Coordinates of C-alpha atoms and ligand atoms in Angstrom, one line a residue:
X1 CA 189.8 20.3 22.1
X2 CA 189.5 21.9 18.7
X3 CA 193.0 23.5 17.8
X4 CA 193.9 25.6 14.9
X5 CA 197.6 26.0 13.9
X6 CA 198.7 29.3 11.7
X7 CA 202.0 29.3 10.7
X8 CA 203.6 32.2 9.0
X9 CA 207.3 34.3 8.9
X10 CA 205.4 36.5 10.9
X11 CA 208.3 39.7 10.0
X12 CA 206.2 41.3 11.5
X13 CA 203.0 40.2 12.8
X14 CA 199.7 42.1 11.5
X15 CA 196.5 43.0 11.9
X16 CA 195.9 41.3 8.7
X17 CA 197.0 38.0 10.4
X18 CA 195.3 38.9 14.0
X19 CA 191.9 39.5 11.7
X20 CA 191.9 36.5 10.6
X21 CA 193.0 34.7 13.5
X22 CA 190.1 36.2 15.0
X23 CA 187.6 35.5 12.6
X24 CA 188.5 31.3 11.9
X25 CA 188.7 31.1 16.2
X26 CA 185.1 32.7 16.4
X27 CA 184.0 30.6 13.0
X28 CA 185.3 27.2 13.8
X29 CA 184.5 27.5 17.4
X30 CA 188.7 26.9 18.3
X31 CA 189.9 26.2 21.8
X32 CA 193.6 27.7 20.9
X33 CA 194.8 29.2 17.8
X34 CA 199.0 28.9 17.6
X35 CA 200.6 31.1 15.9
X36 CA 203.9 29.0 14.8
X37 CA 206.6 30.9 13.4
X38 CA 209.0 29.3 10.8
X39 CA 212.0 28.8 11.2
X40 CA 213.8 28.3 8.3
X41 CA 211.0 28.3 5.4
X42 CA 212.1 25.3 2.6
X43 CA 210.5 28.0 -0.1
X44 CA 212.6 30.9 1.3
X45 CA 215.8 29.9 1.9
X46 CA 217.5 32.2 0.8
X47 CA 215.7 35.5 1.7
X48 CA 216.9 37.6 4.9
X49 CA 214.6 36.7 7.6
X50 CA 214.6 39.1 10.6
X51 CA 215.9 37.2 14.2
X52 CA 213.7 34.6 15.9
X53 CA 213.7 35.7 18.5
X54 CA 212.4 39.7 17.4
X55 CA 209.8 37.9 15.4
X56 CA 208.6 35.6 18.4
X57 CA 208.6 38.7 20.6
X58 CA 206.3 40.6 18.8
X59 CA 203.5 38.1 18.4
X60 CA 204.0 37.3 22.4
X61 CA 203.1 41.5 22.1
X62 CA 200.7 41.2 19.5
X63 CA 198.5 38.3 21.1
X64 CA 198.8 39.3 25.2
X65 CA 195.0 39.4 26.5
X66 CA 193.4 37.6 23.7
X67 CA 193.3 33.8 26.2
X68 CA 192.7 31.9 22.6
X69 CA 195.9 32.8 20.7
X70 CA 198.8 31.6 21.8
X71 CA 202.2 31.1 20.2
X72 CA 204.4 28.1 19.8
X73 CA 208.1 27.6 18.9
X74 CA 207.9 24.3 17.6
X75 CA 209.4 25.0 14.4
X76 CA 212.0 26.9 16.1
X77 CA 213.0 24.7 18.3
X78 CA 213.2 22.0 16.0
X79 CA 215.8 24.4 13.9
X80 CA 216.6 23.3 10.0
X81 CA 214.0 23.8 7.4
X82 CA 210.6 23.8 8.6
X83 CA 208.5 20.9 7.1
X84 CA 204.6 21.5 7.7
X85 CA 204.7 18.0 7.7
X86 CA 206.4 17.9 11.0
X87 CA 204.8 20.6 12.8
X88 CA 201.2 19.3 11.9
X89 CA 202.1 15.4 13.2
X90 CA 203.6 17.2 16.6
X91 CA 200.1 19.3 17.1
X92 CA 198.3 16.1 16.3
X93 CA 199.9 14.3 19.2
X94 CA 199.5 16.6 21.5
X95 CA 195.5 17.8 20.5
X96 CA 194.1 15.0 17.8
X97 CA 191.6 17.5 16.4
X98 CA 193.6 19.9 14.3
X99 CA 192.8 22.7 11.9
X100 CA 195.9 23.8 10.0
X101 CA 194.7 27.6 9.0
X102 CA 196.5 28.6 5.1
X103 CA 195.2 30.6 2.3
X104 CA 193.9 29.5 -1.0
X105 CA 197.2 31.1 -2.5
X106 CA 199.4 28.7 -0.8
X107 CA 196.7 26.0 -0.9
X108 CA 197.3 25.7 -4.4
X109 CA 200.8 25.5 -4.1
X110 CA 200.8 22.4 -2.0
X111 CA 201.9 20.1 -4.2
X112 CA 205.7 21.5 -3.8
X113 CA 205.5 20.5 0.2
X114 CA 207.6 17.9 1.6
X115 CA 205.2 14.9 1.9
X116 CA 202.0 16.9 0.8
X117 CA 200.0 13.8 0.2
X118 CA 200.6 13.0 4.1
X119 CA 199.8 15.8 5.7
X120 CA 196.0 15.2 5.0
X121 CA 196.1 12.2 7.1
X122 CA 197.1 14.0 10.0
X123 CA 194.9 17.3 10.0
X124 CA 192.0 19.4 8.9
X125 CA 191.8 22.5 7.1
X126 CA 190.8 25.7 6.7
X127 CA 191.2 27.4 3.5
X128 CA 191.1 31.2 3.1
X129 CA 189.3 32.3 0.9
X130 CA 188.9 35.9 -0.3
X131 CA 185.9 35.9 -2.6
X132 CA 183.7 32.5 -1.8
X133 CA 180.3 31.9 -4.1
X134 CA 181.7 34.2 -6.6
X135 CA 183.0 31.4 -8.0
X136 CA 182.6 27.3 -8.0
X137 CA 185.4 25.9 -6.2
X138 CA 185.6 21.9 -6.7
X139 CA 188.0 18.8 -6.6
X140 CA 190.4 20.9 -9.1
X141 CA 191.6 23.2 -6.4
X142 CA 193.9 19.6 -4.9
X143 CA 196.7 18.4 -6.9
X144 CA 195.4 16.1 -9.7
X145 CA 197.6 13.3 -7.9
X146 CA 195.2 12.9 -4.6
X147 CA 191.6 14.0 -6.3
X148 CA 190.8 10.4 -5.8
X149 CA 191.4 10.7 -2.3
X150 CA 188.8 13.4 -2.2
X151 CA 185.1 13.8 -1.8
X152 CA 183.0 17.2 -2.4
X153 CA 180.6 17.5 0.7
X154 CA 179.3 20.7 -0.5
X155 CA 180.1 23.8 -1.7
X156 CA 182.6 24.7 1.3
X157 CA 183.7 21.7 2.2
X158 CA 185.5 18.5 1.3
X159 CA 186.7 15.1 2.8
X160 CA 189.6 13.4 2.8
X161 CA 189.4 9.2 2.8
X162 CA 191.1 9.7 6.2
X163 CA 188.3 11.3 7.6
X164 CA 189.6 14.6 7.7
X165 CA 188.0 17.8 6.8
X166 CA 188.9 20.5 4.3
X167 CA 186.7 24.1 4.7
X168 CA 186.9 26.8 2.7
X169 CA 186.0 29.6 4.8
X170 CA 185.2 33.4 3.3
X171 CA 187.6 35.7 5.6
X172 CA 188.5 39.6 5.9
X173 CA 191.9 39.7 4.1
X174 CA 192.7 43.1 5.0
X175 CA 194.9 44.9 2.3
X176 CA 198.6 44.6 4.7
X177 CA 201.1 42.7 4.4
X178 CA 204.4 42.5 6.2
X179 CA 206.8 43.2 2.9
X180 CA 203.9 46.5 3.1
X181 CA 205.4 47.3 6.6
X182 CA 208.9 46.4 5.9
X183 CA 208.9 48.9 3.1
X184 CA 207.4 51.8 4.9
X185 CA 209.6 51.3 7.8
X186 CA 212.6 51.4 5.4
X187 CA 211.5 54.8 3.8
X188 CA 210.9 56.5 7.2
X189 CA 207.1 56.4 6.8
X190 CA 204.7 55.7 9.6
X191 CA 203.3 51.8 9.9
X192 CA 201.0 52.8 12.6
X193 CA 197.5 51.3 12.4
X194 CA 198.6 48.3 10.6
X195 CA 199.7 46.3 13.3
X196 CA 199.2 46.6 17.5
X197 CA 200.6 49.3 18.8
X198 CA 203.1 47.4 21.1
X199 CA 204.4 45.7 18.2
X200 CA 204.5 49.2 16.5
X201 CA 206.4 50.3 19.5
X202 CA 208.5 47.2 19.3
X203 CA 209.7 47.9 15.8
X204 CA 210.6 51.6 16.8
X205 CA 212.5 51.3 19.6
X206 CA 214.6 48.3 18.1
X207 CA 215.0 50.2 14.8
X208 CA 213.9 47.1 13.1
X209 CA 213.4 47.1 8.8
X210 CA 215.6 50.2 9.0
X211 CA 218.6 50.8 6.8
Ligands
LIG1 P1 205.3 38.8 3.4 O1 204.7 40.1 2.9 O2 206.6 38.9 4.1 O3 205.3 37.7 2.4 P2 202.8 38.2 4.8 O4 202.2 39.5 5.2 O5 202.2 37.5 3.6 O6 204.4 38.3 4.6 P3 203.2 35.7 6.3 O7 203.9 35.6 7.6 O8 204.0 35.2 5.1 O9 202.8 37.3 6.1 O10 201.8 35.1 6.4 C1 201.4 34.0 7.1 C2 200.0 33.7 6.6 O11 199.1 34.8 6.8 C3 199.9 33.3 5.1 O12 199.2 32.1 5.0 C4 199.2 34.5 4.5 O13 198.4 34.0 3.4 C5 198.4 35.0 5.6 N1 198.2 36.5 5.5 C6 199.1 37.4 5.4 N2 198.6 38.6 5.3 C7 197.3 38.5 5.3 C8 196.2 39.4 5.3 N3 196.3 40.7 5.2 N4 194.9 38.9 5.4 C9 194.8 37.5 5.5 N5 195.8 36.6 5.6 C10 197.0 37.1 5.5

């Protein structure tokens, strides 16, 4: 069982995130991509999040009748600030081959996660990128503290002394993002075509991101 695990606020869910969930499944040849929505995000804790259970409805909207996406609630569930860390060892348990989906922006970051170092123990990953062969990525792209832990395969992809992969995968990164729709909800402006049209419909009759 191959398993890729995308986690994301998800306020709302887009075709931007279903494009690309679409794309790695197909690529990477995955059994089940999750779509894990945080819960409380350790980088965002202070920033107005829109209800669980609104944003966990409108993936369940977004993903009916696509059998490979499914949603989890693992982060919810567990409640508190949602460590990666946690959510990847759970998926691991329960699947062993893991594929934990993020995008180079965020890649970069990782060296302000909780337990960073450890989470490449416990999974693969897929790295979006927007603009592969343009340019050379190499060992710089992980935090100078676990290069050594690190070997470049090839151009795309890397592996960890655990055994574990790291891809970096060229993806569609259409130009929406959720702040997008927030923001043209707010001003009265249409969002349709962005996102599924349940979702669309969702948002509407719930007068969600309105004043
Ligand atoms: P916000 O605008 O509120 O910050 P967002 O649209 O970036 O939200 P998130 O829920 O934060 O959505 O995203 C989850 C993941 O999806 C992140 O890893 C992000 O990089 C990725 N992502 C978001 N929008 C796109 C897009 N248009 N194309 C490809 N990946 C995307």
């Amino acid at each position: 069982m191959k398993v890729g695990i995308f986690g994301g606020t998800f306020d709302p869910i887009h075709n931007g995130h279903l494009r690309v969930a679409e794309e790695v499944r197909e690529l990477f040849s995955l059994n089940i991509l999750y779509f894990i929505p945080v819960y409380t995000p350790p980088h965002k804790r202070d920033k107005f999040i829109t209800d669980t259970e609104h944003r966990v409805n409108m993936i369940r909207l977004a993903i009916r009748g696509n059998r490979f996406l499914r949603l989890s609630d693992i982060e919810i569930k567990r409640g508190g600030i949602s460590y990666s860390f946690d959510t990847v060892c759970f998926f691991e348990k329960k699947y062993g081959d893991i594929y934990f989906i993020i995008g180079m922006d965020a890649f970069l970051e990782i060296d302000t996660w909780h337990r960073y170092k450890d989470i490449f123990f416990h999974t693969n990953f897929i790295v979006m990128v927007r603009s592969l062969g343009l340019k050379k990525m190499g060992i710089e792209i992980f935090p100078e503290d676990m290069r050594h832990e690190v070997r470049q395969i090839d151009q795309n992809m890397f592996q960890h002394t655990s055994g574990r992969y790291i891809y970096l995968q060229n993806i569609t990164q259409l130009d929406i993002s959720s702040t997008k729709i927030r923001e043209l909800s707010l001003n009265n402006r249409s969002i349709r075509y962005l996102l599924p049209e349940r979702v669309e419909n969702y948002i509407n009759k719930r007068g969600l991101y309105r004043k």
